[in-house]
Short mmCIF file of C-alpha atoms and ligand atoms in Angstrom, two decimals:
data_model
loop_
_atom_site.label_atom_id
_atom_site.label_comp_id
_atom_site.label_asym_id
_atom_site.label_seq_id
_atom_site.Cartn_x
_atom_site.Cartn_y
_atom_site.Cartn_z
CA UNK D 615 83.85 81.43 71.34
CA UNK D 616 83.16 79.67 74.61
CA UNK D 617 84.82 79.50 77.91
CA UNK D 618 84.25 75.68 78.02
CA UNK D 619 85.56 74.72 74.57
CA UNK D 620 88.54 76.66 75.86
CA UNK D 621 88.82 74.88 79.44
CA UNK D 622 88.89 71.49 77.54
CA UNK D 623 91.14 72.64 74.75
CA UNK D 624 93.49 73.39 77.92
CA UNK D 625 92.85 70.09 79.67
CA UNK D 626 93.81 68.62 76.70
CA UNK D 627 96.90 70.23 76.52
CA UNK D 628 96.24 72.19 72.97
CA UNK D 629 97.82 75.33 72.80
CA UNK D 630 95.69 78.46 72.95
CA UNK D 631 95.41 81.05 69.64
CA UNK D 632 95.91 84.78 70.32
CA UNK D 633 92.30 85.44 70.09
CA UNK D 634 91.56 82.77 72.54
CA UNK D 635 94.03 84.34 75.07
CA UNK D 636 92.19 87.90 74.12
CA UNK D 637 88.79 86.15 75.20
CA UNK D 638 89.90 84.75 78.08
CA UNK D 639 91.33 88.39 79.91
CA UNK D 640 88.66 90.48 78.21
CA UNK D 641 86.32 87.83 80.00
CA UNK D 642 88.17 87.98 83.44
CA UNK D 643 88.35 91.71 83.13
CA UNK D 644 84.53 92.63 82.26
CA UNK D 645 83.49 89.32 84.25
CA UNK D 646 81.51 87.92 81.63
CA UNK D 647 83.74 84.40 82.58
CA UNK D 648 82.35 83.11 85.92
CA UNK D 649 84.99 81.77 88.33
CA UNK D 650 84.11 78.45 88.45
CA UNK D 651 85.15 78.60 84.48
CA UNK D 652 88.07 80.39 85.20
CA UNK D 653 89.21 78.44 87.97
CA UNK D 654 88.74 75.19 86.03
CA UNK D 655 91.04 76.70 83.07
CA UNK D 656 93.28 77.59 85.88
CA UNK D 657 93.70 74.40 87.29
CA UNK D 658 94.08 72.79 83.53
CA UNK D 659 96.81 75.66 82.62
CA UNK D 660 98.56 74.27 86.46
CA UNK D 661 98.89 71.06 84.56
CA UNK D 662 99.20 71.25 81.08
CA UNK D 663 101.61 74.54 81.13
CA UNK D 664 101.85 76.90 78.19
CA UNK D 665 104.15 77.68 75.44
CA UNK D 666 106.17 80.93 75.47
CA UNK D 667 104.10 81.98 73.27
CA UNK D 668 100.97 81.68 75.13
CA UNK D 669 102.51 83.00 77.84
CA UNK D 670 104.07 86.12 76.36
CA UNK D 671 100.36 86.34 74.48
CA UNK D 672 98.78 86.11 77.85
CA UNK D 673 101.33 88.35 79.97
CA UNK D 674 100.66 91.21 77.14
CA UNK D 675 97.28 91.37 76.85
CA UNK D 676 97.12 91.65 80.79
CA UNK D 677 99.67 94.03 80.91
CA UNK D 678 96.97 96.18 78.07
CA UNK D 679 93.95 95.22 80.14
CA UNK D 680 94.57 98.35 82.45
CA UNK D 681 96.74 101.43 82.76
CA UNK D 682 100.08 101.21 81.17
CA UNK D 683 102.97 103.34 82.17
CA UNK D 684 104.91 105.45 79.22
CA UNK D 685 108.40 106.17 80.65
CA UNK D 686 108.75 107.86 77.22
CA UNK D 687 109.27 111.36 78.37
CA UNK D 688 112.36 109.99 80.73
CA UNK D 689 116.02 109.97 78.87
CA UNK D 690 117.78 106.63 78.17
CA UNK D 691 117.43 103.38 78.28
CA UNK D 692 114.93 102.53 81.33
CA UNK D 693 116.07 99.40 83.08
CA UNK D 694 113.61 97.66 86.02
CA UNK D 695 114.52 95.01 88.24
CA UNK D 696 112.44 91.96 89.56
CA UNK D 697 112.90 89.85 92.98
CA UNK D 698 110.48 87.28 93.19
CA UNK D 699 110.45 87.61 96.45
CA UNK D 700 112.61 86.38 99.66
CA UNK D 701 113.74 87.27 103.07
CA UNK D 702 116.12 90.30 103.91
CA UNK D 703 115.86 91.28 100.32
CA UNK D 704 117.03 94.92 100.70
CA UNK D 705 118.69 95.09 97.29
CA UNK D 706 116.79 97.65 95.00
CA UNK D 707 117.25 99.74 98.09
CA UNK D 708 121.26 99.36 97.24
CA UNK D 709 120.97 98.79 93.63
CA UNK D 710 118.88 102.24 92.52
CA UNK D 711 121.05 104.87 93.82
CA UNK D 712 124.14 102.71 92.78
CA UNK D 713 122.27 102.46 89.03
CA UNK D 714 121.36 106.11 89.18
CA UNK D 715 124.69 107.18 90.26
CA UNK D 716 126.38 105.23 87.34
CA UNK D 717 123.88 107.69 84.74
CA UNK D 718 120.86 105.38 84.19
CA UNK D 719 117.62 106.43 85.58
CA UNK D 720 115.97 104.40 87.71
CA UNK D 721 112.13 104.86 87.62
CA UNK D 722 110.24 101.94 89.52
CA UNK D 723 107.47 100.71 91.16
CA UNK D 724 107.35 97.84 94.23
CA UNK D 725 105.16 96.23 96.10
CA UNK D 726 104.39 95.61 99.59
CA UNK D 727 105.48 92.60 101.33
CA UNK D 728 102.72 89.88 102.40
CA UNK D 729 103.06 86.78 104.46
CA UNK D 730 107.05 85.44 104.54
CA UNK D 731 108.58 87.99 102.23
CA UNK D 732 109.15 91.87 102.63
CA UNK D 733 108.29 94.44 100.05
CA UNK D 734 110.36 97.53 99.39
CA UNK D 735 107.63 99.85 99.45
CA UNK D 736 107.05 98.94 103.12
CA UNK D 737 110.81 99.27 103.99
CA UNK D 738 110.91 102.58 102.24
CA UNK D 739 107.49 103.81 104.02
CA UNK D 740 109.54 102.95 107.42
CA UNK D 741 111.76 106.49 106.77
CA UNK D 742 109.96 109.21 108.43
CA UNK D 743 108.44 111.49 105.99
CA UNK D 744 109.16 109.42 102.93
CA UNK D 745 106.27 109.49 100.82
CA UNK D 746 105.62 106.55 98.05
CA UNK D 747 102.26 108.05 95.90
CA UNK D 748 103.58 110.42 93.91
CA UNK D 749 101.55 111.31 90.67
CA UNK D 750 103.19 110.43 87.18
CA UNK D 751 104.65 114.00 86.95
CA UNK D 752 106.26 114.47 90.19
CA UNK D 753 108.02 110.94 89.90
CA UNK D 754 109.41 111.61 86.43
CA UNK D 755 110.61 115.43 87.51
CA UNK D 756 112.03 113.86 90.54
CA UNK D 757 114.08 111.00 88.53
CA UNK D 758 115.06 113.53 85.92
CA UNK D 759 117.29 115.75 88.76
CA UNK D 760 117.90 113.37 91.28
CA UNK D 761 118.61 110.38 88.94
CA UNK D 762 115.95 107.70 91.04
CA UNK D 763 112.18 107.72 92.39
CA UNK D 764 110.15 104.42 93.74
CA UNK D 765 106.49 104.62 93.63
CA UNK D 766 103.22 101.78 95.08
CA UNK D 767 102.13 100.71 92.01
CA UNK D 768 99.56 102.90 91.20
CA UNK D 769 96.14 103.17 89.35
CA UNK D 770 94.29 100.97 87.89
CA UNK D 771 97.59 98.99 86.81
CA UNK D 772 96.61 95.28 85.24
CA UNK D 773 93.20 94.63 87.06
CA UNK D 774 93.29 91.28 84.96
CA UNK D 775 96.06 89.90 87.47
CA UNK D 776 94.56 91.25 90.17
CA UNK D 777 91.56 89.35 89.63
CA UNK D 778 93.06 86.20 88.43
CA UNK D 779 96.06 86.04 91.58
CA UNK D 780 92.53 86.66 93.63
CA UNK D 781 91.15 83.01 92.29
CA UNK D 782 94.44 81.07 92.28
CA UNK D 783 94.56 82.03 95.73
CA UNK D 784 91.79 80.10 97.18
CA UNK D 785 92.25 77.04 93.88
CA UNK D 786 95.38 75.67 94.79
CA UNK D 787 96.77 77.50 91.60
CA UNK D 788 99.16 79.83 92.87
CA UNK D 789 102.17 77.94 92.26
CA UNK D 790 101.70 77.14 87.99
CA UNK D 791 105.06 78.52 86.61
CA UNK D 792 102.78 79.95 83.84
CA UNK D 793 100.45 81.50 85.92
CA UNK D 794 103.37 83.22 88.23
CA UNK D 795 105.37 83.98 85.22
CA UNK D 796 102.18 86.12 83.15
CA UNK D 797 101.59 87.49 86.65
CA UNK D 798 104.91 89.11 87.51
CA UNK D 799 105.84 89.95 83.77
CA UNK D 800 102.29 91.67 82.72
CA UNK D 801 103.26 93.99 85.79
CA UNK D 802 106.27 94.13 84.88
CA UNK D 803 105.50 95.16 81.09
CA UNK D 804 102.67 97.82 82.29
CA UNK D 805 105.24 99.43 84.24
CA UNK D 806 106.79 100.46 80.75
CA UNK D 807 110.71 99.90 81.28
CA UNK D 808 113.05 99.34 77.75
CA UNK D 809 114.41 96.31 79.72
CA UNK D 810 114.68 93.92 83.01
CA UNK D 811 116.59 92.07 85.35
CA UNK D 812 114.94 89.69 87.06
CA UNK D 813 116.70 88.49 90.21
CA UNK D 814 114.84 84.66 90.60
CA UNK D 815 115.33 83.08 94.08
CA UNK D 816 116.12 79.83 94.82
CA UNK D 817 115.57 77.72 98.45
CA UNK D 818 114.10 77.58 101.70
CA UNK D 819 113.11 81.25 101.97
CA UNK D 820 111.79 81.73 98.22
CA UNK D 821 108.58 80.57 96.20
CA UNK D 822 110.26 78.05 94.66
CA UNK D 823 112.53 75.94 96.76
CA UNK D 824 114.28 74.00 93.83
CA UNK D 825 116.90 74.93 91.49
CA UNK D 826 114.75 73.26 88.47
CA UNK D 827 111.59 74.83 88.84
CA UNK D 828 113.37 78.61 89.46
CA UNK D 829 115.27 77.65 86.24
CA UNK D 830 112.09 76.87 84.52
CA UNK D 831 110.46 80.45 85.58
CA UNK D 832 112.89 82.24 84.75
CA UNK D 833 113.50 80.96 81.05
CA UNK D 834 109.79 81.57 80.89
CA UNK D 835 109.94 85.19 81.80
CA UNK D 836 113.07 86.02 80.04
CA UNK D 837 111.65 84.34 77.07
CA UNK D 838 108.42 86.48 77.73
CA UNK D 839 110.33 89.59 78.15
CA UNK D 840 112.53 89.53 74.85
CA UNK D 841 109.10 87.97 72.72
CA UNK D 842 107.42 90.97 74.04
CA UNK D 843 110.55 93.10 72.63
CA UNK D 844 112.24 94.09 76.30
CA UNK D 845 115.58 93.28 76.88
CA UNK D 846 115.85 91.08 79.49
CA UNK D 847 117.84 88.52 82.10
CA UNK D 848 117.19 86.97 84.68
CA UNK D 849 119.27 85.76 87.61
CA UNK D 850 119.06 83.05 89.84
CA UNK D 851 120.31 83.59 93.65
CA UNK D 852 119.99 82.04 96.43
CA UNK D 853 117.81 81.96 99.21
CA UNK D 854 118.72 79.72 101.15
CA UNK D 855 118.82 81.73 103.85
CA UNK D 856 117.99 85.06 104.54
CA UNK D 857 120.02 88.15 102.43
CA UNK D 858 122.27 89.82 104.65
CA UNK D 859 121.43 89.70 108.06
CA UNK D 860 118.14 92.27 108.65
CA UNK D 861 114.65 91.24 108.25
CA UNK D 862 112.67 93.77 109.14
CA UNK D 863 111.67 96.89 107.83
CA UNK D 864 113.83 99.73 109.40
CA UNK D 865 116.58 96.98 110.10
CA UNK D 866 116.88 96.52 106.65
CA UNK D 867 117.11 100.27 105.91
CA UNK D 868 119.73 100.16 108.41
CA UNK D 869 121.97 97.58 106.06
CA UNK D 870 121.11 98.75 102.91
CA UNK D 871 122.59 102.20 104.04
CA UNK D 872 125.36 100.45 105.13
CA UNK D 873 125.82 98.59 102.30
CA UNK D 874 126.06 102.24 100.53
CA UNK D 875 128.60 102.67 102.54
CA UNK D 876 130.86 100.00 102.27
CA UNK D 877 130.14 98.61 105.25
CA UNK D 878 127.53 95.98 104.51
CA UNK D 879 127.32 91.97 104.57
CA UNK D 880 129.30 90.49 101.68
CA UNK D 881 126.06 88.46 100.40
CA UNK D 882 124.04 91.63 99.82
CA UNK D 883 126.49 93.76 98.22
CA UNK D 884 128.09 90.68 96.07
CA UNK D 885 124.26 90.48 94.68
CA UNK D 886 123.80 94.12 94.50
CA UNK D 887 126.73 94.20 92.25
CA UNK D 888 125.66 91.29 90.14
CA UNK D 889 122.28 92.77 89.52
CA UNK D 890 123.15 96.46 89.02
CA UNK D 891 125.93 95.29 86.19
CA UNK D 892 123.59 93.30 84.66
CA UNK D 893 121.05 96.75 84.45
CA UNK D 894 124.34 98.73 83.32
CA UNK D 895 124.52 96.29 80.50
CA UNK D 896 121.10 96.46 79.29
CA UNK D 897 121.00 99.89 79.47
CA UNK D 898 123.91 100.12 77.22
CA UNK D 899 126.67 101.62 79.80
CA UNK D 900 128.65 98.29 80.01
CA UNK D 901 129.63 95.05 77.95
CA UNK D 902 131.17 93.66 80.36
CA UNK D 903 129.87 92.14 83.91
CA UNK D 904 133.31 92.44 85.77
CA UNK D 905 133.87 95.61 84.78
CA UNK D 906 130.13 97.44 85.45
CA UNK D 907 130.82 95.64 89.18
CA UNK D 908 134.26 97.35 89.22
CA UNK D 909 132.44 100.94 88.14
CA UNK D 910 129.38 100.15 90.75
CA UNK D 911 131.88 99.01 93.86
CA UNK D 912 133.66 102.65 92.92
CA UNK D 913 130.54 104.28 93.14
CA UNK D 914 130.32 102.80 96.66
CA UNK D 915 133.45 103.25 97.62
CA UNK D 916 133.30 107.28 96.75
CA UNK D 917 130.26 107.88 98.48
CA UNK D 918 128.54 108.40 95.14
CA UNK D 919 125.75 106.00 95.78
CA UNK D 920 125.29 107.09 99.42
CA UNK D 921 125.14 110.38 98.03
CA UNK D 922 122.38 109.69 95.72
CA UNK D 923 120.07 107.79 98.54
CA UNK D 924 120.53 110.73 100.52
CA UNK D 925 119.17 113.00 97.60
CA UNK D 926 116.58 110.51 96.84
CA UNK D 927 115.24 110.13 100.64
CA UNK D 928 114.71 113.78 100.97
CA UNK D 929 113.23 114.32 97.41
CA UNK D 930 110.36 111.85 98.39
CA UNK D 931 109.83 113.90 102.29
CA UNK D 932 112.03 111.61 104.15
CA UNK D 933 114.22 112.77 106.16
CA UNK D 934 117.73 112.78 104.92
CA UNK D 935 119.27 112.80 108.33
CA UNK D 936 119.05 108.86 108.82
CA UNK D 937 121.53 108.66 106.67
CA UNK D 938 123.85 110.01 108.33
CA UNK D 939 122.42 108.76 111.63
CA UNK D 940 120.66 105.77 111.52
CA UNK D 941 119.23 105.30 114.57
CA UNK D 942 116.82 108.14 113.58
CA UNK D 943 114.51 105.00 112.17
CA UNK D 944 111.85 103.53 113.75
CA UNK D 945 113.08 101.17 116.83
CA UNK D 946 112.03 98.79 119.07
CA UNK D 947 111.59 98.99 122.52
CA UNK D 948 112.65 95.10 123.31
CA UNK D 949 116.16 94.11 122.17
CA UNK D 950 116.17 90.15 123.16
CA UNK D 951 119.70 87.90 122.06
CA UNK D 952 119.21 84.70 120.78
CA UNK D 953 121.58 82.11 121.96
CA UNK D 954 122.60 78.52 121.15
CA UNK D 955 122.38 75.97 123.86
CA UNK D 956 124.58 73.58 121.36
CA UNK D 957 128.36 74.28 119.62
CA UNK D 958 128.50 73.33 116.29
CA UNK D 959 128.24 74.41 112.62
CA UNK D 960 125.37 76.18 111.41
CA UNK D 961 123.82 74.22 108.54
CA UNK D 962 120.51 75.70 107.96
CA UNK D 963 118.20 78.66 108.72
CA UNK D 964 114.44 77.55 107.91
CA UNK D 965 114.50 80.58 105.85
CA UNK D 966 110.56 81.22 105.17
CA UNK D 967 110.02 80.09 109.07
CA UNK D 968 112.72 83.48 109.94
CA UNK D 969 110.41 85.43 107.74
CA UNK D 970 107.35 84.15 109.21
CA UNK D 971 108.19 85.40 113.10
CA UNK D 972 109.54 88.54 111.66
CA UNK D 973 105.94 88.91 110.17
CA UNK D 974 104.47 87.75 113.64
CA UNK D 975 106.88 90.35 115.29
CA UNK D 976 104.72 92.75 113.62
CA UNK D 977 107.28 93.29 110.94
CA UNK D 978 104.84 91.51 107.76
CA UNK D 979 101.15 91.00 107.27
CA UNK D 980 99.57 87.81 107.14
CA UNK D 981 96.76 89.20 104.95
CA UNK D 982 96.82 92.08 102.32
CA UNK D 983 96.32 95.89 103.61
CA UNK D 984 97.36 94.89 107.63
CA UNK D 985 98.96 97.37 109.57
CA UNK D 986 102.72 97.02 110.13
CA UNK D 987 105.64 98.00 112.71
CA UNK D 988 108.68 99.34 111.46
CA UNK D 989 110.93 99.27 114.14
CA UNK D 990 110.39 95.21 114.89
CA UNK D 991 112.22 92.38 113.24
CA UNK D 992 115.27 90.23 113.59
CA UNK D 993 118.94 90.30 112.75
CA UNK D 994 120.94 87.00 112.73
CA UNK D 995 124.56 86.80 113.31
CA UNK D 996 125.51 83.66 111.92
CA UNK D 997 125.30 82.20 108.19
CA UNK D 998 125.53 78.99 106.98
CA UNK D 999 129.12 77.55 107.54
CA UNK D 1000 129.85 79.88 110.82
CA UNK D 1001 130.93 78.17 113.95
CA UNK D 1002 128.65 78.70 116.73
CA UNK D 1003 129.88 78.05 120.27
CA UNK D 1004 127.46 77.24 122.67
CA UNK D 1005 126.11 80.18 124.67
CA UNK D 1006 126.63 82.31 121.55
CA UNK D 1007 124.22 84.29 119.84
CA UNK D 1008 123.11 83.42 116.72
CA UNK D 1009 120.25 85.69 116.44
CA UNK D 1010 118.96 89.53 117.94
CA UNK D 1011 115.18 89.86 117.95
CA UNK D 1012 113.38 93.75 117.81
CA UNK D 1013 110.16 93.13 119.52
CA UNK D 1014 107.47 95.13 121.00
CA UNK D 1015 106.96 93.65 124.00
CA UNK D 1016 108.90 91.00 126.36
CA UNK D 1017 106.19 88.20 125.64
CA UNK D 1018 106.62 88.48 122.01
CA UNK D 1019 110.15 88.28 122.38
CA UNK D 1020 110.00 85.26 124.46
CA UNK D 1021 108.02 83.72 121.65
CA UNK D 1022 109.87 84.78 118.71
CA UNK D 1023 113.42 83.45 120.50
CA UNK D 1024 111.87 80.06 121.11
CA UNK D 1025 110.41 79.62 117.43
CA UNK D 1026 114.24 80.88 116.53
CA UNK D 1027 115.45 78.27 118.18
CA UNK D 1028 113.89 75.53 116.42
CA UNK D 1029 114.65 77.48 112.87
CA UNK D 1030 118.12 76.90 113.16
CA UNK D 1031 120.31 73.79 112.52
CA UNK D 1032 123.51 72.94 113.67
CA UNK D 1033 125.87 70.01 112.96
CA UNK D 1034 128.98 68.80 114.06
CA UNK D 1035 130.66 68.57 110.47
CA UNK D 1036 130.90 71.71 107.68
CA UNK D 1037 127.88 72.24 105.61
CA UNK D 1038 127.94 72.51 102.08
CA UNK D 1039 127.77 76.20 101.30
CA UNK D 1040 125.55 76.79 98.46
CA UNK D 1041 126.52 79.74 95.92
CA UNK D 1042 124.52 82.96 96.01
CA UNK D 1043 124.83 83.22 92.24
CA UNK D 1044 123.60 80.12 90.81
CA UNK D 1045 122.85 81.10 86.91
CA UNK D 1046 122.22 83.34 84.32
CA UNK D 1047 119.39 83.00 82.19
CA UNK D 1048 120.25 85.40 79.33
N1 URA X 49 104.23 87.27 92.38
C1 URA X 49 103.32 87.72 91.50
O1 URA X 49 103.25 88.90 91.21
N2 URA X 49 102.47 86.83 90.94
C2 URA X 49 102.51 85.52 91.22
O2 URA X 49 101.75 84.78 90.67
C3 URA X 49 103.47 85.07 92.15
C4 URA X 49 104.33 85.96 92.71
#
């Protein structure tokens, strides 16, 4: 077989066998393909697509071209769940102890965040003492009597994607619905769960900003999933603008342990609900959406949940105190309002710009393996449809000094829209792909 045969094969939009999806990752993984080839099947693949079943061929064999996790030796039905990334997205922080606390363990592994978007690893890491490398062993003990454990993912876990997300990068090839849906599925696959739900963002602060092309990813992973034999759904939300109302690591700890409590923005516990029933129903617990919600918003409402972060914080060396008292997390020395000089509606937050001054706050990292602050970030106080009277704050911003402040309140500013008749508010749950 040869690489080229395959590139024009691509280009002219054949579909690929099996065996010519084996050649192509044994080839990125032992390097024998050079990256000009690869980059040129890349950029054919951006416009020709693939069928599912390329793409669950594909997604497999990278998934097998490194480490695989075997979640075997846990009980039940093991149930992951997927963001594809946004701003303010706290929810696995809400939705694992609310999961685990309902009876299905929740055994996972997250990323960091990079450029616009967070990563839960990174909000976790901002709890003193909470450690996120724990060996195989120790995480499966750990979700076995506390119920939940979150891990970086670890070894040498698909070096295929790796390699290929390295190329698309600098090819203009990062955003082939393919390409992102083998990426995030073969990850998802290695990390060995019976099932997934795949939370797929939609809008101004998410990869893909329109309802069509989300729709189009996620009946390519779901399709992926099941043809790979995983249960698994995906849901569209919206991100529009940011979840809740932290960005920011320890901010976001902050909500998400009020959101335990009861005591969180609507937004991000209506989509914790939504995606936790959905994991109770693949896991077996629940037929029914409405009523896994009702059994998860009792498990907040009892403490149960809280009870179970608590457990969970101190069984990876955090320290369970924050829990209780919050403003044990990282903080920031400058606390800066953000006000409107203009009365109106809010109509729009420029929700990747809000992520991108959180991440110049210190908050994100513009390139892979940068150091971060925990304490920095921003909290708004308005969503879309609020009044705003002028003078009013809209925004709070957690800086590090009073010039970055200054900078991150005028870029605020222009990241906000206000008009003098009602938006249109746009549903956080927009579809089911199941
Ligand atoms: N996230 C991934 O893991 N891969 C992509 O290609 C895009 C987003």
């Amino acid at each position: 077989m040869r690489m080229v045969d395959l590139i024009g094969r691509k280009r002219d939009g054949l579909e690929h066998t099996p065996e010519e999806i084996s050649f192509i990752v044994q080839g990125i993984v032992d390097r024998s393909i050079p990256d000009y080839q690869l980059a040129a099947w890349c950029m054919a693949v951006y416009f020709q697509g693939m069928s599912p079943r390329e793409a669950r061929d594909l997604a497999v064999k990278m998934a097998a071209s490194g480490d695989q996790v075997d979640l075997s030796p846990l009980p039940g039905i093991k149930i992951d769940k997927h963001s594809t990334g946004g701003v303010g997205d706290k929810t696995s922080l809400v939705v694992a102890p609310l999961v685990a606390a309902a009876g299905i363990p929740v055994c996972k592994m997250s990323g960091r965040g990079l450029g616009h978007t967070g990563g839960t690893i990174d909000k976790l890491e901002s709890i003193p003492g909470f450690r996120t490398e724990l060996s195989l062993p120790v995480l499966f003990e750990q979700v076995k009597t506390v119920g939940v454990g979150l891990v970086g993912q670890t070894g040498n876990l698909v070096p295929a994607d790796k390699q290929l997300y390295a190329l698309r990068d600098v090819t203009g090839t990062v955003a082939s619905i393919p390409l992102i849906a083998t990426s995030i599925m073969s990850k998802k696959l290695a990390g060995g769960a019976d099932g997934f739900v795949l939370d797929v963002k939609v809008g101004s602060g998410a990869f893909l900003k329109t309802k069509e092309e989300a729709e189009k990813l996620g009946e390519l992973m779901v399709a992926i999933g099941k043809n790979a034999g995983r249960k698994t759904v995906a849901v569209l939300s919206a991100m529009d603008q940011p979840l809740g109302q932290a960005i920011g690591n320890a901010l976001e700890v902050k909500e998400a342990i009020a959101t335990l409590r009861g005591e969180g923005p609507s937004d991000l516990e209506r989509l914790s609900l939504v995606l936790g029933a959905q994991m109770l129903i693949l896991a077996g617990q629940e037929t029914d959406a409405d009523r896994a919600e009702a059994k998860l918003k009792t498990i907040i409402a009892n403490g149960e949940g809280l009870a179970v972060f608590r457990r969970w914080v101190a069984a990876q060396g955090g320290d369970p105190q924050i829990v209780d008292d919050p403003d044990l997390l990282p903080t920031a020395p400058v606390v800066v309002g953000v006000e409107s000089p203009v009365r109106g509606y809010l109509s729009a937050w420029e929700t990747e710009a809000l992520g991108l001054t959180s991440m110049r706050l210190g908050a994100g990292r513009a390139k892979k393996g940068e150091p971060i602050d925990y304490g920095v970030g921003l909290v708004i106080k308005k969503k879309v449809g609020d009044w705003v009277e002028a003078g009013e704050e809209i925004a709070k911003v957690y800086a590090r000094s009073q010039a970055e402040a200054t900078t991150a309140v005028a870029e605020i500013l222009t990241e906000v829209k206000l008009t003098t008749v009602p938006p249109p508010v746009s549903p956080l749950v927009i579809g089911y792909i199941i």
